[in-house]
C-alpha cells in the first residue's frame, strides 16, 4: 500500500508501464505488486543488461516510471529512481479497485540471445491460472518455507514468487548460486522445505557441497525442489 501510494502520487494510472530493473530483493517485490494493485503493467528486466539495451527497452515500452540499481539522470524520463527507495516508505493507502482479471499484468522480455528481445504479454488471469496449476501439482502447504536463489526479473523466478505468495508460503530470497553457503545457511536457519533453481545451479550445489558441506538433519527434511519447471525429490537430486 505504501509503494502503491507513492506510485499514485507520481501519476501512475491503470495501463501505465513501470520498468523494474533490480535484483531479488524485497524492494523488487514491493514494486511489482504495487504496480499490479494500481492496474499498471510491470516490466521486469535484467539490471546487468547493457545501457543500450535498457534504453531501447525504455523506448519500446514508454514506461511511466523506471527503477534501477541506483538513481541516475535520464534524458527522456528526467531520472531513473533507485529501486531500494521503495523500502521504508511512510505508511499510505490508495483507493484502487485492483487489477482486472483479463487486464495486462506483465510484459516479460526474452534475453535476446538470438536477436532482438521479444516481449511476452501476460494477463492477470494468465499468471493466476499458471500459479494455481503449479501449486496443485507441487501441493505445498500454507506456511511452508522455500529458498529462492533465482532472479525475479526472469520468468522462472517470478513464477516461483507468485506461486509462493498465492499459496501463503514464506520465500527466502538469496542472490543466486554464487555463494552456495548462503543457500545452505538459509535452508538451515529458516526450516526450509523447498528449494528452486536451474540445472546449472543445482550442479554447483551438488559438486561443491553435498559431500564436503556438513549438512545437518534439516537438509534431509526438505520436501520438494523445483528444477527448472520439473518437481524433483531430494533422492532424485542426489542421483544426478
PDB file of C-alpha atoms in Angstrom:
ATOM      1  CA  UNK A   1       0.000   0.000   0.000  1.00  0.00           C
ATOM      2  CA  UNK A   2       2.817   2.438   0.812  1.00  0.00           C
ATOM      3  CA  UNK A   3       4.533   1.800  -2.528  1.00  0.00           C
ATOM      4  CA  UNK A   4       1.251   1.911  -4.462  1.00  0.00           C
ATOM      5  CA  UNK A   5       0.517   5.243  -2.811  1.00  0.00           C
ATOM      6  CA  UNK A   6       3.932   6.528  -3.876  1.00  0.00           C
ATOM      7  CA  UNK A   7       3.283   5.391  -7.449  1.00  0.00           C
ATOM      8  CA  UNK A   8      -0.112   7.082  -7.480  1.00  0.00           C
ATOM      9  CA  UNK A   9       1.446  10.339  -6.307  1.00  0.00           C
ATOM     10  CA  UNK A  10       3.848  10.046  -9.256  1.00  0.00           C
ATOM     11  CA  UNK A  11       0.855   9.914 -11.590  1.00  0.00           C
ATOM     12  CA  UNK A  12       0.707   6.175 -12.314  1.00  0.00           C
ATOM     13  CA  UNK A  13      -2.694   5.071 -13.574  1.00  0.00           C
ATOM     14  CA  UNK A  14      -4.180   1.895 -14.987  1.00  0.00           C
ATOM     15  CA  UNK A  15      -2.309   0.659 -18.052  1.00  0.00           C
ATOM     16  CA  UNK A  16       0.917   2.572 -17.378  1.00  0.00           C
ATOM     17  CA  UNK A  17       4.172   0.634 -17.654  1.00  0.00           C
ATOM     18  CA  UNK A  18       6.638   0.508 -14.762  1.00  0.00           C
ATOM     19  CA  UNK A  19      10.098  -0.808 -15.582  1.00  0.00           C
ATOM     20  CA  UNK A  20      11.776  -2.713 -12.732  1.00  0.00           C
ATOM     21  CA  UNK A  21      15.497  -3.382 -13.164  1.00  0.00           C
ATOM     22  CA  UNK A  22      16.578  -4.951  -9.939  1.00  0.00           C
ATOM     23  CA  UNK A  23      17.983  -7.870  -8.036  1.00  0.00           C
ATOM     24  CA  UNK A  24      15.931 -10.284  -5.968  1.00  0.00           C
ATOM     25  CA  UNK A  25      15.169  -8.051  -3.007  1.00  0.00           C
ATOM     26  CA  UNK A  26      12.048  -7.121  -1.034  1.00  0.00           C
ATOM     27  CA  UNK A  27      12.072  -3.756  -2.847  1.00  0.00           C
ATOM     28  CA  UNK A  28      11.528  -5.538  -6.167  1.00  0.00           C
ATOM     29  CA  UNK A  29       8.592  -7.482  -4.703  1.00  0.00           C
ATOM     30  CA  UNK A  30       7.027  -4.293  -3.318  1.00  0.00           C
ATOM     31  CA  UNK A  31       7.349  -2.545  -6.668  1.00  0.00           C
ATOM     32  CA  UNK A  32       5.982  -5.497  -8.615  1.00  0.00           C
ATOM     33  CA  UNK A  33       2.810  -5.948  -6.584  1.00  0.00           C
ATOM     34  CA  UNK A  34       2.210  -2.220  -6.106  1.00  0.00           C
ATOM     35  CA  UNK A  35       2.232  -1.937  -9.897  1.00  0.00           C
ATOM     36  CA  UNK A  36      -0.491  -4.574 -10.140  1.00  0.00           C
ATOM     37  CA  UNK A  37      -2.508  -3.017  -7.333  1.00  0.00           C
ATOM     38  CA  UNK A  38      -2.940   0.122  -9.453  1.00  0.00           C
ATOM     39  CA  UNK A  39      -3.803  -1.862 -12.584  1.00  0.00           C
ATOM     40  CA  UNK A  40      -0.494  -0.846 -14.148  1.00  0.00           C
ATOM     41  CA  UNK A  41       1.856  -3.154 -16.073  1.00  0.00           C
ATOM     42  CA  UNK A  42       5.125  -4.474 -14.631  1.00  0.00           C
ATOM     43  CA  UNK A  43       8.107  -4.781 -16.975  1.00  0.00           C
ATOM     44  CA  UNK A  44      10.889  -6.651 -15.133  1.00  0.00           C
ATOM     45  CA  UNK A  45      14.324  -6.656 -16.762  1.00  0.00           C
ATOM     46  CA  UNK A  46      17.916  -7.644 -16.049  1.00  0.00           C
ATOM     47  CA  UNK A  47      19.697  -4.852 -14.126  1.00  0.00           C
ATOM     48  CA  UNK A  48      23.009  -6.015 -15.641  1.00  0.00           C
ATOM     49  CA  UNK A  49      21.828  -5.530 -19.218  1.00  0.00           C
ATOM     50  CA  UNK A  50      23.879  -3.097 -21.330  1.00  0.00           C
ATOM     51  CA  UNK A  51      22.725   0.513 -21.198  1.00  0.00           C
ATOM     52  CA  UNK A  52      21.929   0.426 -24.897  1.00  0.00           C
ATOM     53  CA  UNK A  53      19.505  -2.460 -24.364  1.00  0.00           C
ATOM     54  CA  UNK A  54      17.957  -0.754 -21.345  1.00  0.00           C
ATOM     55  CA  UNK A  55      17.385   2.453 -23.283  1.00  0.00           C
ATOM     56  CA  UNK A  56      15.933   0.510 -26.212  1.00  0.00           C
ATOM     57  CA  UNK A  57      13.509  -1.136 -23.786  1.00  0.00           C
ATOM     58  CA  UNK A  58      12.522   2.271 -22.418  1.00  0.00           C
ATOM     59  CA  UNK A  59      11.763   3.492 -25.936  1.00  0.00           C
ATOM     60  CA  UNK A  60       9.736   0.386 -26.747  1.00  0.00           C
ATOM     61  CA  UNK A  61       7.639   0.302 -23.575  1.00  0.00           C
ATOM     62  CA  UNK A  62       7.353   4.040 -22.808  1.00  0.00           C
ATOM     63  CA  UNK A  63       7.245   3.489 -19.024  1.00  0.00           C
ATOM     64  CA  UNK A  64       5.788   5.979 -16.586  1.00  0.00           C
ATOM     65  CA  UNK A  65       8.490   5.120 -14.029  1.00  0.00           C
ATOM     66  CA  UNK A  66      11.810   3.284 -14.176  1.00  0.00           C
ATOM     67  CA  UNK A  67      13.597   1.804 -11.176  1.00  0.00           C
ATOM     68  CA  UNK A  68      17.204   0.630 -11.309  1.00  0.00           C
ATOM     69  CA  UNK A  69      20.115  -0.203  -9.045  1.00  0.00           C
ATOM     70  CA  UNK A  70      20.953   3.469  -8.413  1.00  0.00           C
ATOM     71  CA  UNK A  71      19.332   6.824  -9.023  1.00  0.00           C
ATOM     72  CA  UNK A  72      20.598   8.494 -12.174  1.00  0.00           C
ATOM     73  CA  UNK A  73      19.521  11.151 -14.668  1.00  0.00           C
ATOM     74  CA  UNK A  74      17.870  10.136 -17.920  1.00  0.00           C
ATOM     75  CA  UNK A  75      17.321  12.400 -20.943  1.00  0.00           C
ATOM     76  CA  UNK A  76      13.717  11.364 -21.604  1.00  0.00           C
ATOM     77  CA  UNK A  77      12.454  10.358 -18.155  1.00  0.00           C
ATOM     78  CA  UNK A  78      14.228  13.009 -16.141  1.00  0.00           C
ATOM     79  CA  UNK A  79      15.575  10.376 -13.799  1.00  0.00           C
ATOM     80  CA  UNK A  80      15.760   6.678 -13.112  1.00  0.00           C
ATOM     81  CA  UNK A  81      14.917   6.017  -9.496  1.00  0.00           C
ATOM     82  CA  UNK A  82      16.751   3.669  -7.148  1.00  0.00           C
ATOM     83  CA  UNK A  83      14.679   0.558  -6.517  1.00  0.00           C
ATOM     84  CA  UNK A  84      15.817   0.410  -2.898  1.00  0.00           C
ATOM     85  CA  UNK A  85      13.933   3.670  -2.245  1.00  0.00           C
ATOM     86  CA  UNK A  86      10.747   1.586  -2.181  1.00  0.00           C
ATOM     87  CA  UNK A  87      11.782   0.161   1.195  1.00  0.00           C
ATOM     88  CA  UNK A  88      10.853   2.144   4.280  1.00  0.00           C
ATOM     89  CA  UNK A  89       8.308   4.469   2.663  1.00  0.00           C
ATOM     90  CA  UNK A  90       5.864   6.112   5.072  1.00  0.00           C
ATOM     91  CA  UNK A  91       2.556   4.367   5.502  1.00  0.00           C
ATOM     92  CA  UNK A  92      -0.004   5.223   2.892  1.00  0.00           C
ATOM     93  CA  UNK A  93      -3.124   3.877   1.274  1.00  0.00           C
ATOM     94  CA  UNK A  94      -4.570   4.317  -2.154  1.00  0.00           C
ATOM     95  CA  UNK A  95      -8.121   3.679  -3.282  1.00  0.00           C
ATOM     96  CA  UNK A  96      -7.962   1.167  -6.099  1.00  0.00           C
ATOM     97  CA  UNK A  97     -10.359  -1.463  -7.360  1.00  0.00           C
ATOM     98  CA  UNK A  98      -7.480  -3.820  -8.017  1.00  0.00           C
ATOM     99  CA  UNK A  99      -6.467  -5.160 -11.413  1.00  0.00           C
ATOM    100  CA  UNK A 100      -8.973  -6.561 -13.888  1.00  0.00           C
ATOM    101  CA  UNK A 101      -8.596 -10.306 -14.328  1.00  0.00           C
ATOM    102  CA  UNK A 102      -8.176 -10.001 -18.088  1.00  0.00           C
ATOM    103  CA  UNK A 103      -6.110  -6.832 -17.864  1.00  0.00           C
ATOM    104  CA  UNK A 104      -2.462  -6.807 -18.845  1.00  0.00           C
ATOM    105  CA  UNK A 105      -0.253  -7.578 -15.846  1.00  0.00           C
ATOM    106  CA  UNK A 106       3.308  -8.099 -17.096  1.00  0.00           C
ATOM    107  CA  UNK A 107       5.429  -7.750 -20.184  1.00  0.00           C
ATOM    108  CA  UNK A 108       8.305 -10.220 -19.833  1.00  0.00           C
ATOM    109  CA  UNK A 109      11.156  -9.793 -22.301  1.00  0.00           C
ATOM    110  CA  UNK A 110      13.314 -12.617 -23.598  1.00  0.00           C
ATOM    111  CA  UNK A 111      17.077 -12.368 -23.169  1.00  0.00           C
ATOM    112  CA  UNK A 112      17.660 -11.595 -26.833  1.00  0.00           C
ATOM    113  CA  UNK A 113      20.403 -14.194 -27.283  1.00  0.00           C
ATOM    114  CA  UNK A 114      19.168 -14.964 -30.811  1.00  0.00           C
ATOM    115  CA  UNK A 115      18.111 -11.457 -31.778  1.00  0.00           C
ATOM    116  CA  UNK A 116      16.074  -8.546 -30.536  1.00  0.00           C
ATOM    117  CA  UNK A 117      14.374  -9.284 -27.159  1.00  0.00           C
ATOM    118  CA  UNK A 118      10.716 -10.143 -27.578  1.00  0.00           C
ATOM    119  CA  UNK A 119       8.051  -9.009 -25.127  1.00  0.00           C
ATOM    120  CA  UNK A 120       5.584 -11.615 -23.859  1.00  0.00           C
ATOM    121  CA  UNK A 121       2.297 -10.138 -22.649  1.00  0.00           C
ATOM    122  CA  UNK A 122       0.687 -11.824 -19.624  1.00  0.00           C
ATOM    123  CA  UNK A 123      -2.705 -11.002 -18.158  1.00  0.00           C
ATOM    124  CA  UNK A 124      -3.676 -11.318 -14.514  1.00  0.00           C
ATOM    125  CA  UNK A 125      -5.707 -14.392 -15.497  1.00  0.00           C
ATOM    126  CA  UNK A 126      -2.635 -15.930 -17.182  1.00  0.00           C
ATOM    127  CA  UNK A 127      -0.421 -15.608 -14.134  1.00  0.00           C
ATOM    128  CA  UNK A 128      -3.127 -16.597 -11.622  1.00  0.00           C
ATOM    129  CA  UNK A 129      -4.053 -19.713 -13.610  1.00  0.00           C
ATOM    130  CA  UNK A 130      -0.433 -20.773 -14.028  1.00  0.00           C
ATOM    131  CA  UNK A 131       0.355 -20.312 -10.334  1.00  0.00           C
ATOM    132  CA  UNK A 132      -2.777 -22.200  -9.295  1.00  0.00           C
ATOM    133  CA  UNK A 133      -1.971 -25.166 -11.549  1.00  0.00           C
ATOM    134  CA  UNK A 134       1.651 -25.353 -10.387  1.00  0.00           C
ATOM    135  CA  UNK A 135       0.634 -25.222  -6.720  1.00  0.00           C
ATOM    136  CA  UNK A 136      -1.894 -28.004  -7.326  1.00  0.00           C
ATOM    137  CA  UNK A 137       0.891 -30.225  -8.686  1.00  0.00           C
ATOM    138  CA  UNK A 138       3.544 -29.479  -6.054  1.00  0.00           C
ATOM    139  CA  UNK A 139       0.994 -29.430  -3.215  1.00  0.00           C
ATOM    140  CA  UNK A 140       2.923 -27.239  -0.818  1.00  0.00           C
ATOM    141  CA  UNK A 141       1.298 -26.285   2.451  1.00  0.00           C
ATOM    142  CA  UNK A 142       0.459 -22.840   3.741  1.00  0.00           C
ATOM    143  CA  UNK A 143       3.306 -21.688   5.966  1.00  0.00           C
ATOM    144  CA  UNK A 144       5.982 -23.733   4.165  1.00  0.00           C
ATOM    145  CA  UNK A 145       9.320 -22.009   3.569  1.00  0.00           C
ATOM    146  CA  UNK A 146      11.036 -22.022   0.176  1.00  0.00           C
ATOM    147  CA  UNK A 147      14.522 -20.723  -0.603  1.00  0.00           C
ATOM    148  CA  UNK A 148      14.522 -18.810  -3.878  1.00  0.00           C
ATOM    149  CA  UNK A 149      18.006 -18.121  -5.336  1.00  0.00           C
ATOM    150  CA  UNK A 150      16.602 -17.104  -8.726  1.00  0.00           C
ATOM    151  CA  UNK A 151      16.423 -13.658 -10.380  1.00  0.00           C
ATOM    152  CA  UNK A 152      12.954 -12.191 -10.014  1.00  0.00           C
ATOM    153  CA  UNK A 153      13.277 -10.303 -13.304  1.00  0.00           C
ATOM    154  CA  UNK A 154      13.228 -13.669 -15.133  1.00  0.00           C
ATOM    155  CA  UNK A 155      10.122 -15.746 -15.810  1.00  0.00           C
ATOM    156  CA  UNK A 156      11.056 -18.740 -13.639  1.00  0.00           C
ATOM    157  CA  UNK A 157      11.963 -16.763 -10.534  1.00  0.00           C
ATOM    158  CA  UNK A 158       8.951 -14.505 -10.905  1.00  0.00           C
ATOM    159  CA  UNK A 159       6.742 -17.561 -11.320  1.00  0.00           C
ATOM    160  CA  UNK A 160       8.025 -19.073  -8.085  1.00  0.00           C
ATOM    161  CA  UNK A 161       7.346 -15.759  -6.316  1.00  0.00           C
ATOM    162  CA  UNK A 162       3.739 -15.777  -7.496  1.00  0.00           C
ATOM    163  CA  UNK A 163       3.243 -19.439  -6.554  1.00  0.00           C
ATOM    164  CA  UNK A 164       4.666 -18.904  -3.086  1.00  0.00           C
ATOM    165  CA  UNK A 165       2.578 -15.888  -2.210  1.00  0.00           C
ATOM    166  CA  UNK A 166      -0.595 -17.365  -3.706  1.00  0.00           C
ATOM    167  CA  UNK A 167      -0.069 -20.449  -1.558  1.00  0.00           C
ATOM    168  CA  UNK A 168       0.600 -18.496   1.652  1.00  0.00           C
ATOM    169  CA  UNK A 169       4.229 -19.611   1.864  1.00  0.00           C
ATOM    170  CA  UNK A 170       7.347 -17.807   3.075  1.00  0.00           C
ATOM    171  CA  UNK A 171      10.024 -17.106   0.471  1.00  0.00           C
ATOM    172  CA  UNK A 172      13.656 -16.563   1.426  1.00  0.00           C
ATOM    173  CA  UNK A 173      15.392 -14.530  -1.275  1.00  0.00           C
ATOM    174  CA  UNK A 174      19.037 -15.429  -1.944  1.00  0.00           C
ATOM    175  CA  UNK A 175      21.129 -13.684  -4.589  1.00  0.00           C
ATOM    176  CA  UNK A 176      21.895 -16.564  -6.939  1.00  0.00           C
ATOM    177  CA  UNK A 177      24.091 -19.655  -6.637  1.00  0.00           C
ATOM    178  CA  UNK A 178      27.442 -17.839  -6.488  1.00  0.00           C
ATOM    179  CA  UNK A 179      27.724 -18.419  -2.722  1.00  0.00           C
ATOM    180  CA  UNK A 180      26.290 -21.883  -2.043  1.00  0.00           C
ATOM    181  CA  UNK A 181      26.956 -21.482   1.673  1.00  0.00           C
ATOM    182  CA  UNK A 182      24.264 -18.797   1.813  1.00  0.00           C
ATOM    183  CA  UNK A 183      21.758 -21.217   0.315  1.00  0.00           C
ATOM    184  CA  UNK A 184      22.552 -23.993   2.768  1.00  0.00           C
ATOM    185  CA  UNK A 185      22.632 -21.467   5.598  1.00  0.00           C
ATOM    186  CA  UNK A 186      19.146 -20.265   4.629  1.00  0.00           C
ATOM    187  CA  UNK A 187      17.884 -23.847   4.469  1.00  0.00           C
ATOM    188  CA  UNK A 188      19.184 -24.491   7.968  1.00  0.00           C
ATOM    189  CA  UNK A 189      18.125 -21.177   9.513  1.00  0.00           C
ATOM    190  CA  UNK A 190      14.569 -20.998   8.227  1.00  0.00           C
ATOM    191  CA  UNK A 191      13.448 -24.628   8.423  1.00  0.00           C
ATOM    192  CA  UNK A 192      13.143 -24.748   4.657  1.00  0.00           C
ATOM    193  CA  UNK A 193      11.119 -27.445   2.924  1.00  0.00           C
ATOM    194  CA  UNK A 194      11.638 -26.265  -0.664  1.00  0.00           C
ATOM    195  CA  UNK A 195      14.385 -25.059  -2.970  1.00  0.00           C
ATOM    196  CA  UNK A 196      14.013 -23.745  -6.533  1.00  0.00           C
ATOM    197  CA  UNK A 197      16.783 -23.471  -9.082  1.00  0.00           C
ATOM    198  CA  UNK A 198      18.060 -24.122 -12.570  1.00  0.00           C
ATOM    199  CA  UNK A 199      20.101 -27.207 -13.559  1.00  0.00           C
ATOM    200  CA  UNK A 200      23.419 -25.336 -13.557  1.00  0.00           C
ATOM    201  CA  UNK A 201      22.736 -24.033 -10.047  1.00  0.00           C
ATOM    202  CA  UNK A 202      21.927 -27.453  -8.648  1.00  0.00           C
ATOM    203  CA  UNK A 203      25.064 -28.808 -10.323  1.00  0.00           C
ATOM    204  CA  UNK A 204      27.125 -26.270  -8.356  1.00  0.00           C
ATOM    205  CA  UNK A 205      25.489 -27.326  -5.078  1.00  0.00           C
ATOM    206  CA  UNK A 206      25.993 -31.000  -5.779  1.00  0.00           C
ATOM    207  CA  UNK A 207      29.589 -30.656  -6.927  1.00  0.00           C
ATOM    208  CA  UNK A 208      30.814 -28.361  -4.155  1.00  0.00           C
ATOM    209  CA  UNK A 209      28.723 -29.092  -1.088  1.00  0.00           C
ATOM    210  CA  UNK A 210      26.821 -32.349  -0.945  1.00  0.00           C
ATOM    211  CA  UNK A 211      29.988 -34.186   0.076  1.00  0.00           C
ATOM    212  CA  UNK A 212      32.081 -31.519   1.783  1.00  0.00           C
ATOM    213  CA  UNK A 213      29.471 -29.321   3.457  1.00  0.00           C
ATOM    214  CA  UNK A 214      28.440 -30.508   6.953  1.00  0.00           C
ATOM    215  CA  UNK A 215      24.697 -30.693   6.390  1.00  0.00           C
ATOM    216  CA  UNK A 216      22.565 -31.394   9.420  1.00  0.00           C
ATOM    217  CA  UNK A 217      19.241 -33.226   9.526  1.00  0.00           C
ATOM    218  CA  UNK A 218      17.371 -30.118   8.434  1.00  0.00           C
ATOM    219  CA  UNK A 219      18.565 -30.546   4.863  1.00  0.00           C
ATOM    220  CA  UNK A 220      17.078 -34.007   4.683  1.00  0.00           C
ATOM    221  CA  UNK A 221      13.704 -32.738   5.934  1.00  0.00           C
ATOM    222  CA  UNK A 222      13.179 -30.847   2.691  1.00  0.00           C
ATOM    223  CA  UNK A 223      10.026 -31.949   0.920  1.00  0.00           C
ATOM    224  CA  UNK A 224      10.463 -30.663  -2.625  1.00  0.00           C
ATOM    225  CA  UNK A 225      12.785 -28.988  -5.061  1.00  0.00           C
ATOM    226  CA  UNK A 226      11.835 -27.346  -8.319  1.00  0.00           C
ATOM    227  CA  UNK A 227      14.399 -27.819 -11.078  1.00  0.00           C
ATOM    228  CA  UNK A 228      13.553 -25.517 -13.969  1.00  0.00           C
ATOM    229  CA  UNK A 229       9.871 -26.457 -14.383  1.00  0.00           C
ATOM    230  CA  UNK A 230      10.171 -30.013 -13.035  1.00  0.00           C
ATOM    231  CA  UNK A 231       9.383 -31.113  -9.488  1.00  0.00           C
ATOM    232  CA  UNK A 232      12.044 -33.443  -8.075  1.00  0.00           C
ATOM    233  CA  UNK A 233      12.517 -35.249  -4.784  1.00  0.00           C
ATOM    234  CA  UNK A 234      15.761 -34.878  -2.863  1.00  0.00           C
ATOM    235  CA  UNK A 235      16.509 -38.510  -3.727  1.00  0.00           C
ATOM    236  CA  UNK A 236      16.297 -37.728  -7.423  1.00  0.00           C
ATOM    237  CA  UNK A 237      18.559 -34.727  -6.989  1.00  0.00           C
ATOM    238  CA  UNK A 238      21.168 -36.825  -5.196  1.00  0.00           C
ATOM    239  CA  UNK A 239      21.138 -39.239  -8.088  1.00  0.00           C
ATOM    240  CA  UNK A 240      22.191 -36.560 -10.579  1.00  0.00           C
TER     241      UNK A 240
END
